[in-house]
PDB file of C-alpha atoms in Angstrom:
ATOM      1  CA  UNK A   1      -5.961  11.800 -40.048  1.00 31.00           C
ATOM      2  CA  UNK A   2      -7.885   9.522 -42.412  1.00 31.00           C
ATOM      3  CA  UNK A   3      -9.738   6.756 -40.625  1.00 32.00           C
ATOM      4  CA  UNK A   4      -8.466   3.259 -41.476  1.00 35.00           C
ATOM      5  CA  UNK A   5     -11.141   0.892 -42.764  1.00 34.00           C
ATOM      6  CA  UNK A   6     -11.388  -2.706 -41.534  1.00 35.00           C
ATOM      7  CA  UNK A   7      -9.326  -4.981 -43.730  1.00 39.00           C
ATOM      8  CA  UNK A   8      -6.984  -2.237 -45.023  1.00 39.00           C
ATOM      9  CA  UNK A   9      -3.302  -2.044 -44.286  1.00 39.00           C
ATOM     10  CA  UNK A  10      -2.332   1.055 -42.274  1.00 39.00           C
ATOM     11  CA  UNK A  11      -0.031   2.423 -44.927  1.00 41.00           C
ATOM     12  CA  UNK A  12      -1.979   1.277 -47.958  1.00 42.00           C
ATOM     13  CA  UNK A  13      -2.241   3.953 -50.668  1.00 42.00           C
ATOM     14  CA  UNK A  14      -5.967   3.135 -50.873  1.00 44.00           C
ATOM     15  CA  UNK A  15      -6.448   4.014 -47.195  1.00 43.00           C
ATOM     16  CA  UNK A  16      -5.191   7.559 -47.925  1.00 47.00           C
ATOM     17  CA  UNK A  17      -7.571   8.274 -50.809  1.00 55.00           C
ATOM     18  CA  UNK A  18     -10.562  10.549 -50.297  1.00 64.00           C
ATOM     19  CA  UNK A  19     -13.810   8.621 -50.302  1.00 62.00           C
ATOM     20  CA  UNK A  20     -16.248   9.651 -53.077  1.00 64.00           C
ATOM     21  CA  UNK A  21     -18.887  12.132 -51.905  1.00 62.00           C
ATOM     22  CA  UNK A  22     -21.766   9.939 -52.989  1.00 57.00           C
ATOM     23  CA  UNK A  23     -20.407   6.447 -52.284  1.00 60.00           C
ATOM     24  CA  UNK A  24     -22.868   3.568 -52.626  1.00 79.00           C
ATOM     25  CA  UNK A  25     -22.454   1.419 -49.514  1.00 83.00           C
ATOM     26  CA  UNK A  26     -23.277  -1.887 -51.142  1.00 84.00           C
ATOM     27  CA  UNK A  27     -20.787  -1.278 -53.975  1.00 88.00           C
ATOM     28  CA  UNK A  28     -18.234  -0.042 -51.446  1.00 86.00           C
ATOM     29  CA  UNK A  29     -18.571  -3.215 -49.393  1.00 88.00           C
ATOM     30  CA  UNK A  30     -18.406  -5.469 -52.433  1.00 88.00           C
ATOM     31  CA  UNK A  31     -15.219  -3.844 -53.668  1.00 88.00           C
ATOM     32  CA  UNK A  32     -13.633  -3.934 -50.230  1.00 89.00           C
ATOM     33  CA  UNK A  33     -14.510  -7.621 -50.061  1.00 89.00           C
ATOM     34  CA  UNK A  34     -12.797  -8.280 -53.394  1.00 86.00           C
ATOM     35  CA  UNK A  35      -9.691  -6.476 -52.151  1.00 87.00           C
ATOM     36  CA  UNK A  36      -9.597  -8.839 -49.174  1.00 88.00           C
ATOM     37  CA  UNK A  37      -8.857 -11.725 -51.582  1.00 82.00           C
ATOM     38  CA  UNK A  38      -5.705  -9.854 -52.628  1.00 74.00           C
ATOM     39  CA  UNK A  39      -4.144 -10.530 -49.246  1.00 73.00           C
ATOM     40  CA  UNK A  40      -5.913 -13.763 -48.168  1.00 80.00           C
ATOM     41  CA  UNK A  41      -6.399 -16.947 -50.211  1.00 79.00           C
ATOM     42  CA  UNK A  42      -9.471 -18.022 -48.273  1.00 86.00           C
ATOM     43  CA  UNK A  43     -12.117 -16.245 -46.229  1.00 90.00           C
ATOM     44  CA  UNK A  44     -14.952 -17.392 -43.973  1.00 91.00           C
ATOM     45  CA  UNK A  45     -18.286 -15.660 -43.563  1.00 92.00           C
ATOM     46  CA  UNK A  46     -17.251 -14.545 -40.085  1.00 91.00           C
ATOM     47  CA  UNK A  47     -14.041 -12.988 -41.495  1.00 91.00           C
ATOM     48  CA  UNK A  48     -16.031 -10.944 -44.006  1.00 92.00           C
ATOM     49  CA  UNK A  49     -18.605  -9.840 -41.499  1.00 91.00           C
ATOM     50  CA  UNK A  50     -15.948  -8.731 -38.986  1.00 91.00           C
ATOM     51  CA  UNK A  51     -13.634  -7.034 -41.498  1.00 89.00           C
ATOM     52  CA  UNK A  52     -16.371  -5.091 -43.285  1.00 92.00           C
ATOM     53  CA  UNK A  53     -18.263  -4.286 -40.077  1.00 91.00           C
ATOM     54  CA  UNK A  54     -21.541  -5.690 -41.416  1.00 92.00           C
ATOM     55  CA  UNK A  55     -23.961  -8.309 -40.128  1.00 92.00           C
ATOM     56  CA  UNK A  56     -23.482 -11.978 -41.133  1.00 91.00           C
ATOM     57  CA  UNK A  57     -26.638 -11.814 -43.251  1.00 91.00           C
ATOM     58  CA  UNK A  58     -25.289  -8.845 -45.183  1.00 91.00           C
ATOM     59  CA  UNK A  59     -21.917 -10.529 -45.597  1.00 91.00           C
ATOM     60  CA  UNK A  60     -23.699 -13.653 -46.880  1.00 91.00           C
ATOM     61  CA  UNK A  61     -25.667 -11.629 -49.457  1.00 91.00           C
ATOM     62  CA  UNK A  62     -22.474  -9.939 -50.710  1.00 92.00           C
ATOM     63  CA  UNK A  63     -20.704 -13.274 -51.057  1.00 91.00           C
ATOM     64  CA  UNK A  64     -23.698 -14.869 -52.760  1.00 90.00           C
ATOM     65  CA  UNK A  65     -23.767 -12.149 -55.418  1.00 90.00           C
ATOM     66  CA  UNK A  66     -20.062 -12.442 -56.079  1.00 89.00           C
ATOM     67  CA  UNK A  67     -20.368 -16.244 -56.275  1.00 89.00           C
ATOM     68  CA  UNK A  68     -23.215 -15.776 -58.818  1.00 88.00           C
ATOM     69  CA  UNK A  69     -20.903 -13.783 -61.102  1.00 85.00           C
ATOM     70  CA  UNK A  70     -17.929 -16.149 -60.590  1.00 84.00           C
ATOM     71  CA  UNK A  71     -15.820 -13.513 -58.791  1.00 84.00           C
ATOM     72  CA  UNK A  72     -15.766 -15.791 -55.745  1.00 88.00           C
ATOM     73  CA  UNK A  73     -15.874 -19.583 -55.370  1.00 85.00           C
ATOM     74  CA  UNK A  74     -17.573 -21.216 -52.386  1.00 86.00           C
ATOM     75  CA  UNK A  75     -16.225 -24.428 -50.982  1.00 80.00           C
ATOM     76  CA  UNK A  76     -19.445 -25.738 -49.422  1.00 68.00           C
ATOM     77  CA  UNK A  77     -17.661 -28.638 -47.763  1.00 66.00           C
ATOM     78  CA  UNK A  78     -15.516 -26.381 -45.605  1.00 69.00           C
ATOM     79  CA  UNK A  79     -17.516 -23.144 -45.513  1.00 77.00           C
ATOM     80  CA  UNK A  80     -14.727 -21.065 -47.033  1.00 88.00           C
ATOM     81  CA  UNK A  81     -14.565 -18.744 -50.028  1.00 89.00           C
ATOM     82  CA  UNK A  82     -11.709 -18.175 -52.486  1.00 86.00           C
ATOM     83  CA  UNK A  83     -11.058 -16.071 -55.570  1.00 82.00           C
ATOM     84  CA  UNK A  84     -13.140 -17.262 -58.546  1.00 81.00           C
ATOM     85  CA  UNK A  85     -12.310 -17.492 -62.252  1.00 76.00           C
ATOM     86  CA  UNK A  86     -13.780 -14.105 -63.167  1.00 78.00           C
ATOM     87  CA  UNK A  87     -11.479 -12.379 -60.673  1.00 75.00           C
ATOM     88  CA  UNK A  88      -8.504 -14.359 -61.991  1.00 68.00           C
ATOM     89  CA  UNK A  89      -9.418 -13.425 -65.573  1.00 68.00           C
ATOM     90  CA  UNK A  90      -9.480  -9.749 -64.651  1.00 70.00           C
ATOM     91  CA  UNK A  91      -6.088 -10.109 -63.000  1.00 64.00           C
ATOM     92  CA  UNK A  92      -4.574 -11.782 -66.032  1.00 59.00           C
ATOM     93  CA  UNK A  93      -6.239  -9.199 -68.266  1.00 59.00           C
ATOM     94  CA  UNK A  94      -4.651  -6.392 -66.296  1.00 56.00           C
ATOM     95  CA  UNK A  95      -1.259  -8.035 -66.646  1.00 54.00           C
ATOM     96  CA  UNK A  96      -1.749  -8.389 -70.392  1.00 54.00           C
ATOM     97  CA  UNK A  97      -2.622  -4.700 -70.605  1.00 48.00           C
ATOM     98  CA  UNK A  98       0.877  -3.890 -69.336  1.00 52.00           C
ATOM     99  CA  UNK A  99       2.198  -5.470 -72.582  1.00 68.00           C
ATOM    100  CA  UNK A 100       3.954  -8.302 -70.816  1.00 80.00           C
ATOM    101  CA  UNK A 101       5.416  -9.395 -74.106  1.00 85.00           C
ATOM    102  CA  UNK A 102       7.437  -6.231 -74.653  1.00 86.00           C
ATOM    103  CA  UNK A 103       8.807  -6.474 -71.115  1.00 90.00           C
ATOM    104  CA  UNK A 104       9.714 -10.124 -71.549  1.00 93.00           C
ATOM    105  CA  UNK A 105      11.223 -10.163 -75.062  1.00 93.00           C
ATOM    106  CA  UNK A 106      14.701  -8.856 -74.167  1.00 95.00           C
ATOM    107  CA  UNK A 107      14.858 -11.195 -71.153  1.00 96.00           C
ATOM    108  CA  UNK A 108      13.852 -14.145 -73.328  1.00 97.00           C
ATOM    109  CA  UNK A 109      16.415 -13.212 -75.975  1.00 97.00           C
ATOM    110  CA  UNK A 110      19.198 -13.172 -73.386  1.00 97.00           C
ATOM    111  CA  UNK A 111      17.876 -16.411 -71.867  1.00 97.00           C
ATOM    112  CA  UNK A 112      18.019 -18.131 -75.254  1.00 97.00           C
ATOM    113  CA  UNK A 113      21.605 -16.948 -75.757  1.00 97.00           C
ATOM    114  CA  UNK A 114      22.640 -18.141 -72.304  1.00 97.00           C
ATOM    115  CA  UNK A 115      21.085 -21.600 -72.632  1.00 97.00           C
ATOM    116  CA  UNK A 116      21.303 -21.852 -76.429  1.00 97.00           C
ATOM    117  CA  UNK A 117      17.900 -23.557 -76.305  1.00 97.00           C
ATOM    118  CA  UNK A 118      14.467 -22.340 -77.414  1.00 97.00           C
ATOM    119  CA  UNK A 119      12.568 -20.519 -74.699  1.00 98.00           C
ATOM    120  CA  UNK A 120       8.990 -19.264 -74.348  1.00 97.00           C
ATOM    121  CA  UNK A 121       6.747 -17.189 -72.145  1.00 96.00           C
ATOM    122  CA  UNK A 122       3.232 -18.533 -71.714  1.00 95.00           C
ATOM    123  CA  UNK A 123       0.030 -17.339 -70.015  1.00 92.00           C
ATOM    124  CA  UNK A 124      -3.122 -19.104 -68.864  1.00 90.00           C
ATOM    125  CA  UNK A 125      -6.074 -18.587 -71.163  1.00 87.00           C
ATOM    126  CA  UNK A 126      -9.397 -20.244 -70.270  1.00 80.00           C
ATOM    127  CA  UNK A 127      -7.952 -23.624 -69.307  1.00 85.00           C
ATOM    128  CA  UNK A 128      -5.214 -23.484 -71.918  1.00 91.00           C
ATOM    129  CA  UNK A 129      -1.822 -21.849 -72.118  1.00 93.00           C
ATOM    130  CA  UNK A 130      -0.880 -19.575 -74.958  1.00 91.00           C
ATOM    131  CA  UNK A 131       2.730 -18.949 -75.870  1.00 93.00           C
ATOM    132  CA  UNK A 132       2.911 -15.143 -76.131  1.00 91.00           C
ATOM    133  CA  UNK A 133       6.656 -14.705 -76.812  1.00 93.00           C
ATOM    134  CA  UNK A 134       9.628 -16.874 -77.669  1.00 95.00           C
ATOM    135  CA  UNK A 135      13.240 -16.956 -78.751  1.00 96.00           C
ATOM    136  CA  UNK A 136      14.865 -19.819 -80.677  1.00 96.00           C
ATOM    137  CA  UNK A 137      18.110 -21.636 -80.119  1.00 96.00           C
ATOM    138  CA  UNK A 138      20.878 -21.118 -82.644  1.00 96.00           C
ATOM    139  CA  UNK A 139      21.563 -24.865 -82.861  1.00 96.00           C
ATOM    140  CA  UNK A 140      20.823 -26.660 -86.160  1.00 95.00           C
ATOM    141  CA  UNK A 141      18.664 -29.181 -84.273  1.00 95.00           C
ATOM    142  CA  UNK A 142      16.288 -27.075 -82.162  1.00 95.00           C
ATOM    143  CA  UNK A 143      12.701 -26.691 -81.035  1.00 96.00           C
ATOM    144  CA  UNK A 144      10.670 -24.286 -83.183  1.00 93.00           C
ATOM    145  CA  UNK A 145       9.216 -21.100 -81.769  1.00 93.00           C
ATOM    146  CA  UNK A 146       5.574 -21.729 -80.794  1.00 93.00           C
ATOM    147  CA  UNK A 147       4.534 -18.129 -80.197  1.00 91.00           C
ATOM    148  CA  UNK A 148       0.757 -17.721 -80.650  1.00 89.00           C
ATOM    149  CA  UNK A 149      -0.061 -21.381 -80.266  1.00 91.00           C
ATOM    150  CA  UNK A 150      -2.574 -22.676 -77.697  1.00 90.00           C
ATOM    151  CA  UNK A 151      -2.344 -25.959 -75.760  1.00 93.00           C
ATOM    152  CA  UNK A 152      -4.227 -27.590 -72.857  1.00 93.00           C
ATOM    153  CA  UNK A 153      -2.624 -26.289 -69.693  1.00 94.00           C
ATOM    154  CA  UNK A 154      -2.367 -29.656 -67.994  1.00 93.00           C
ATOM    155  CA  UNK A 155      -0.410 -31.155 -70.904  1.00 94.00           C
ATOM    156  CA  UNK A 156       2.520 -28.714 -70.869  1.00 96.00           C
ATOM    157  CA  UNK A 157       5.330 -27.813 -68.495  1.00 97.00           C
ATOM    158  CA  UNK A 158       4.431 -24.126 -68.582  1.00 97.00           C
ATOM    159  CA  UNK A 159       0.810 -24.952 -67.842  1.00 96.00           C
ATOM    160  CA  UNK A 160       1.690 -27.200 -64.929  1.00 97.00           C
ATOM    161  CA  UNK A 161       4.023 -24.496 -63.525  1.00 97.00           C
ATOM    162  CA  UNK A 162       1.056 -22.122 -63.451  1.00 96.00           C
ATOM    163  CA  UNK A 163      -1.584 -24.623 -62.322  1.00 95.00           C
ATOM    164  CA  UNK A 164       0.546 -25.657 -59.354  1.00 95.00           C
ATOM    165  CA  UNK A 165      -0.054 -22.227 -57.809  1.00 91.00           C
ATOM    166  CA  UNK A 166      -3.847 -22.454 -57.900  1.00 89.00           C
ATOM    167  CA  UNK A 167      -6.159 -23.409 -55.062  1.00 86.00           C
ATOM    168  CA  UNK A 168      -8.079 -26.685 -55.635  1.00 86.00           C
ATOM    169  CA  UNK A 169     -11.315 -24.843 -56.421  1.00 85.00           C
ATOM    170  CA  UNK A 170      -9.556 -22.582 -58.885  1.00 86.00           C
ATOM    171  CA  UNK A 171      -7.907 -25.579 -60.544  1.00 89.00           C
ATOM    172  CA  UNK A 172     -11.320 -27.186 -60.956  1.00 87.00           C
ATOM    173  CA  UNK A 173     -12.644 -24.033 -62.649  1.00 86.00           C
ATOM    174  CA  UNK A 174      -9.657 -23.857 -65.021  1.00 87.00           C
ATOM    175  CA  UNK A 175      -9.974 -27.501 -66.048  1.00 86.00           C
ATOM    176  CA  UNK A 176     -13.689 -27.060 -66.686  1.00 83.00           C
ATOM    177  CA  UNK A 177     -13.024 -23.923 -68.734  1.00 79.00           C
ATOM    178  CA  UNK A 178     -10.526 -25.865 -70.823  1.00 77.00           C
ATOM    179  CA  UNK A 179     -13.030 -28.711 -71.417  1.00 76.00           C
ATOM    180  CA  UNK A 180     -10.516 -31.083 -69.836  1.00 78.00           C
ATOM    181  CA  UNK A 181     -12.357 -34.407 -69.628  1.00 81.00           C
ATOM    182  CA  UNK A 182      -9.964 -36.088 -67.216  1.00 85.00           C
ATOM    183  CA  UNK A 183     -10.737 -39.473 -65.720  1.00 88.00           C
ATOM    184  CA  UNK A 184     -10.342 -40.026 -61.980  1.00 88.00           C
ATOM    185  CA  UNK A 185      -6.994 -41.730 -62.589  1.00 91.00           C
ATOM    186  CA  UNK A 186      -5.787 -38.883 -64.829  1.00 91.00           C
ATOM    187  CA  UNK A 187      -6.873 -36.286 -62.289  1.00 90.00           C
ATOM    188  CA  UNK A 188      -5.010 -38.174 -59.540  1.00 92.00           C
ATOM    189  CA  UNK A 189      -1.902 -38.287 -61.743  1.00 94.00           C
ATOM    190  CA  UNK A 190      -2.156 -34.561 -62.417  1.00 94.00           C
ATOM    191  CA  UNK A 191      -2.531 -33.852 -58.700  1.00 93.00           C
ATOM    192  CA  UNK A 192       0.670 -35.796 -58.058  1.00 95.00           C
ATOM    193  CA  UNK A 193       2.501 -33.925 -60.790  1.00 96.00           C
ATOM    194  CA  UNK A 194       1.390 -30.543 -59.426  1.00 96.00           C
ATOM    195  CA  UNK A 195       2.451 -31.538 -55.913  1.00 96.00           C
ATOM    196  CA  UNK A 196       5.904 -32.327 -57.297  1.00 97.00           C
ATOM    197  CA  UNK A 197       6.015 -28.920 -59.062  1.00 97.00           C
ATOM    198  CA  UNK A 198       5.220 -27.203 -55.770  1.00 96.00           C
ATOM    199  CA  UNK A 199       7.915 -29.204 -53.995  1.00 97.00           C
ATOM    200  CA  UNK A 200      10.671 -28.618 -56.591  1.00 97.00           C
ATOM    201  CA  UNK A 201       9.708 -25.187 -57.918  1.00 96.00           C
ATOM    202  CA  UNK A 202       9.651 -26.301 -61.558  1.00 98.00           C
ATOM    203  CA  UNK A 203       7.744 -28.479 -64.014  1.00 98.00           C
ATOM    204  CA  UNK A 204       9.088 -30.976 -66.568  1.00 97.00           C
ATOM    205  CA  UNK A 205       7.190 -32.366 -69.572  1.00 96.00           C
ATOM    206  CA  UNK A 206       8.287 -35.164 -71.896  1.00 96.00           C
ATOM    207  CA  UNK A 207       6.652 -34.847 -75.299  1.00 93.00           C
ATOM    208  CA  UNK A 208       5.886 -37.761 -77.604  1.00 92.00           C
ATOM    209  CA  UNK A 209       8.186 -36.262 -80.296  1.00 92.00           C
ATOM    210  CA  UNK A 210      11.271 -36.577 -78.069  1.00 95.00           C
ATOM    211  CA  UNK A 211      11.302 -32.979 -76.797  1.00 97.00           C
ATOM    212  CA  UNK A 212      11.710 -32.202 -73.100  1.00 97.00           C
ATOM    213  CA  UNK A 213      10.434 -28.920 -71.641  1.00 98.00           C
ATOM    214  CA  UNK A 214      11.382 -27.414 -68.277  1.00 98.00           C
ATOM    215  CA  UNK A 215       9.369 -24.520 -66.864  1.00 98.00           C
ATOM    216  CA  UNK A 216       9.082 -22.188 -63.861  1.00 98.00           C
ATOM    217  CA  UNK A 217       6.331 -19.808 -62.909  1.00 97.00           C
ATOM    218  CA  UNK A 218       6.680 -16.046 -63.181  1.00 95.00           C
ATOM    219  CA  UNK A 219       5.178 -13.916 -60.388  1.00 92.00           C
ATOM    220  CA  UNK A 220       4.804 -10.125 -60.270  1.00 86.00           C
ATOM    221  CA  UNK A 221       6.106  -8.110 -57.319  1.00 86.00           C
ATOM    222  CA  UNK A 222       2.844  -8.738 -55.422  1.00 82.00           C
ATOM    223  CA  UNK A 223       3.260 -12.477 -55.716  1.00 85.00           C
ATOM    224  CA  UNK A 224       0.538 -13.071 -58.364  1.00 84.00           C
ATOM    225  CA  UNK A 225       1.496 -15.711 -60.873  1.00 89.00           C
ATOM    226  CA  UNK A 226       1.271 -14.071 -64.278  1.00 89.00           C
ATOM    227  CA  UNK A 227       2.728 -16.795 -66.507  1.00 93.00           C
ATOM    228  CA  UNK A 228       5.566 -19.233 -66.881  1.00 97.00           C
ATOM    229  CA  UNK A 229       8.797 -19.435 -68.887  1.00 98.00           C
ATOM    230  CA  UNK A 230      10.289 -22.628 -70.272  1.00 98.00           C
ATOM    231  CA  UNK A 231      13.233 -24.011 -72.137  1.00 98.00           C
ATOM    232  CA  UNK A 232      12.734 -26.869 -74.630  1.00 98.00           C
ATOM    233  CA  UNK A 233      15.252 -29.134 -76.277  1.00 97.00           C
ATOM    234  CA  UNK A 234      15.685 -32.629 -77.733  1.00 97.00           C
ATOM    235  CA  UNK A 235      15.793 -35.275 -75.008  1.00 96.00           C
ATOM    236  CA  UNK A 236      19.466 -36.106 -75.679  1.00 96.00           C
ATOM    237  CA  UNK A 237      20.356 -32.580 -74.493  1.00 97.00           C
ATOM    238  CA  UNK A 238      18.140 -32.775 -71.396  1.00 97.00           C
ATOM    239  CA  UNK A 239      19.977 -35.011 -68.927  1.00 96.00           C
ATOM    240  CA  UNK A 240      18.973 -34.609 -65.259  1.00 95.00           C
ATOM    241  CA  UNK A 241      22.082 -32.496 -64.568  1.00 96.00           C
ATOM    242  CA  UNK A 242      21.319 -30.286 -67.559  1.00 97.00           C
ATOM    243  CA  UNK A 243      17.728 -29.862 -66.347  1.00 97.00           C
ATOM    244  CA  UNK A 244      18.980 -28.750 -62.961  1.00 97.00           C
ATOM    245  CA  UNK A 245      21.236 -26.172 -64.625  1.00 97.00           C
ATOM    246  CA  UNK A 246      18.359 -24.913 -66.762  1.00 98.00           C
ATOM    247  CA  UNK A 247      16.072 -24.574 -63.735  1.00 98.00           C
ATOM    248  CA  UNK A 248      18.598 -22.302 -62.065  1.00 97.00           C
ATOM    249  CA  UNK A 249      18.874 -20.049 -65.140  1.00 98.00           C
ATOM    250  CA  UNK A 250      15.095 -19.999 -65.689  1.00 98.00           C
ATOM    251  CA  UNK A 251      14.494 -19.098 -62.041  1.00 97.00           C
ATOM    252  CA  UNK A 252      16.857 -16.125 -62.308  1.00 97.00           C
ATOM    253  CA  UNK A 253      15.151 -14.994 -65.520  1.00 97.00           C
ATOM    254  CA  UNK A 254      11.701 -15.399 -63.985  1.00 96.00           C
ATOM    255  CA  UNK A 255      12.749 -13.254 -60.992  1.00 96.00           C
ATOM    256  CA  UNK A 256      14.166 -10.612 -63.356  1.00 95.00           C
ATOM    257  CA  UNK A 257      10.953 -10.556 -65.360  1.00 94.00           C
ATOM    258  CA  UNK A 258       8.816 -10.338 -62.236  1.00 91.00           C
ATOM    259  CA  UNK A 259      10.829  -7.390 -60.980  1.00 92.00           C
ATOM    260  CA  UNK A 260      10.645  -5.680 -64.372  1.00 90.00           C
ATOM    261  CA  UNK A 261       6.857  -5.853 -64.237  1.00 84.00           C
ATOM    262  CA  UNK A 262       6.978  -3.729 -61.098  1.00 77.00           C
ATOM    263  CA  UNK A 263       8.492  -0.923 -63.166  1.00 68.00           C
ATOM    264  CA  UNK A 264       6.242  -1.350 -66.194  1.00 59.00           C
TER     265      UNK A 264
END
């Protein structure tokens, strides 16, 4: 029977793999530490030391190196560590490598037919969101497809739907990466908006050109947020009751897309 390592789930496929004959212990510990952030949002030094079976000083050196390369973020005020921007970038990169667009396109096409409004799929990209796929409404007056365009994440419904799932330290890193020069008042306003997104499960954005966008996050089968889908329409077609209807349809489509990623 293969010995279970600290921090691994008993039935994890990784726990059943044969360990390399010439494993490098420091690399082994660092990789096992990164895997711990898959299952836990925050870790303390004592957690790492105990789970890896190493001394606190060794655990501290491992964490310090990962912090140096932005794989881990340290919250010095509370003595906890969370996943850093480099680790998030790798996760999003892995999702992109699955060709998320090809998985999403038929779902978006059906979503546009159901709602008869323009819909998009967006992903986080260095503090911005990029629309990577879309399908237009058939109505004469409709929102144009924005596929390929890049916008500050905190200024869009899709961006807010994604940002609402980040830890505070991760949000800070994303805003810095996007060169978001927010004042204290603007940051407080954003925090309130993201709290509302977390409470309602969707984000709403009112554009200056009279367009309203409603968005929900898309998570893969492991619970990692991989993007967001939205529906956009002129404000006169976006009454509160219509927004509620759209949220329900978007949520179903997001769940379908998340499940489809598990088979990709």
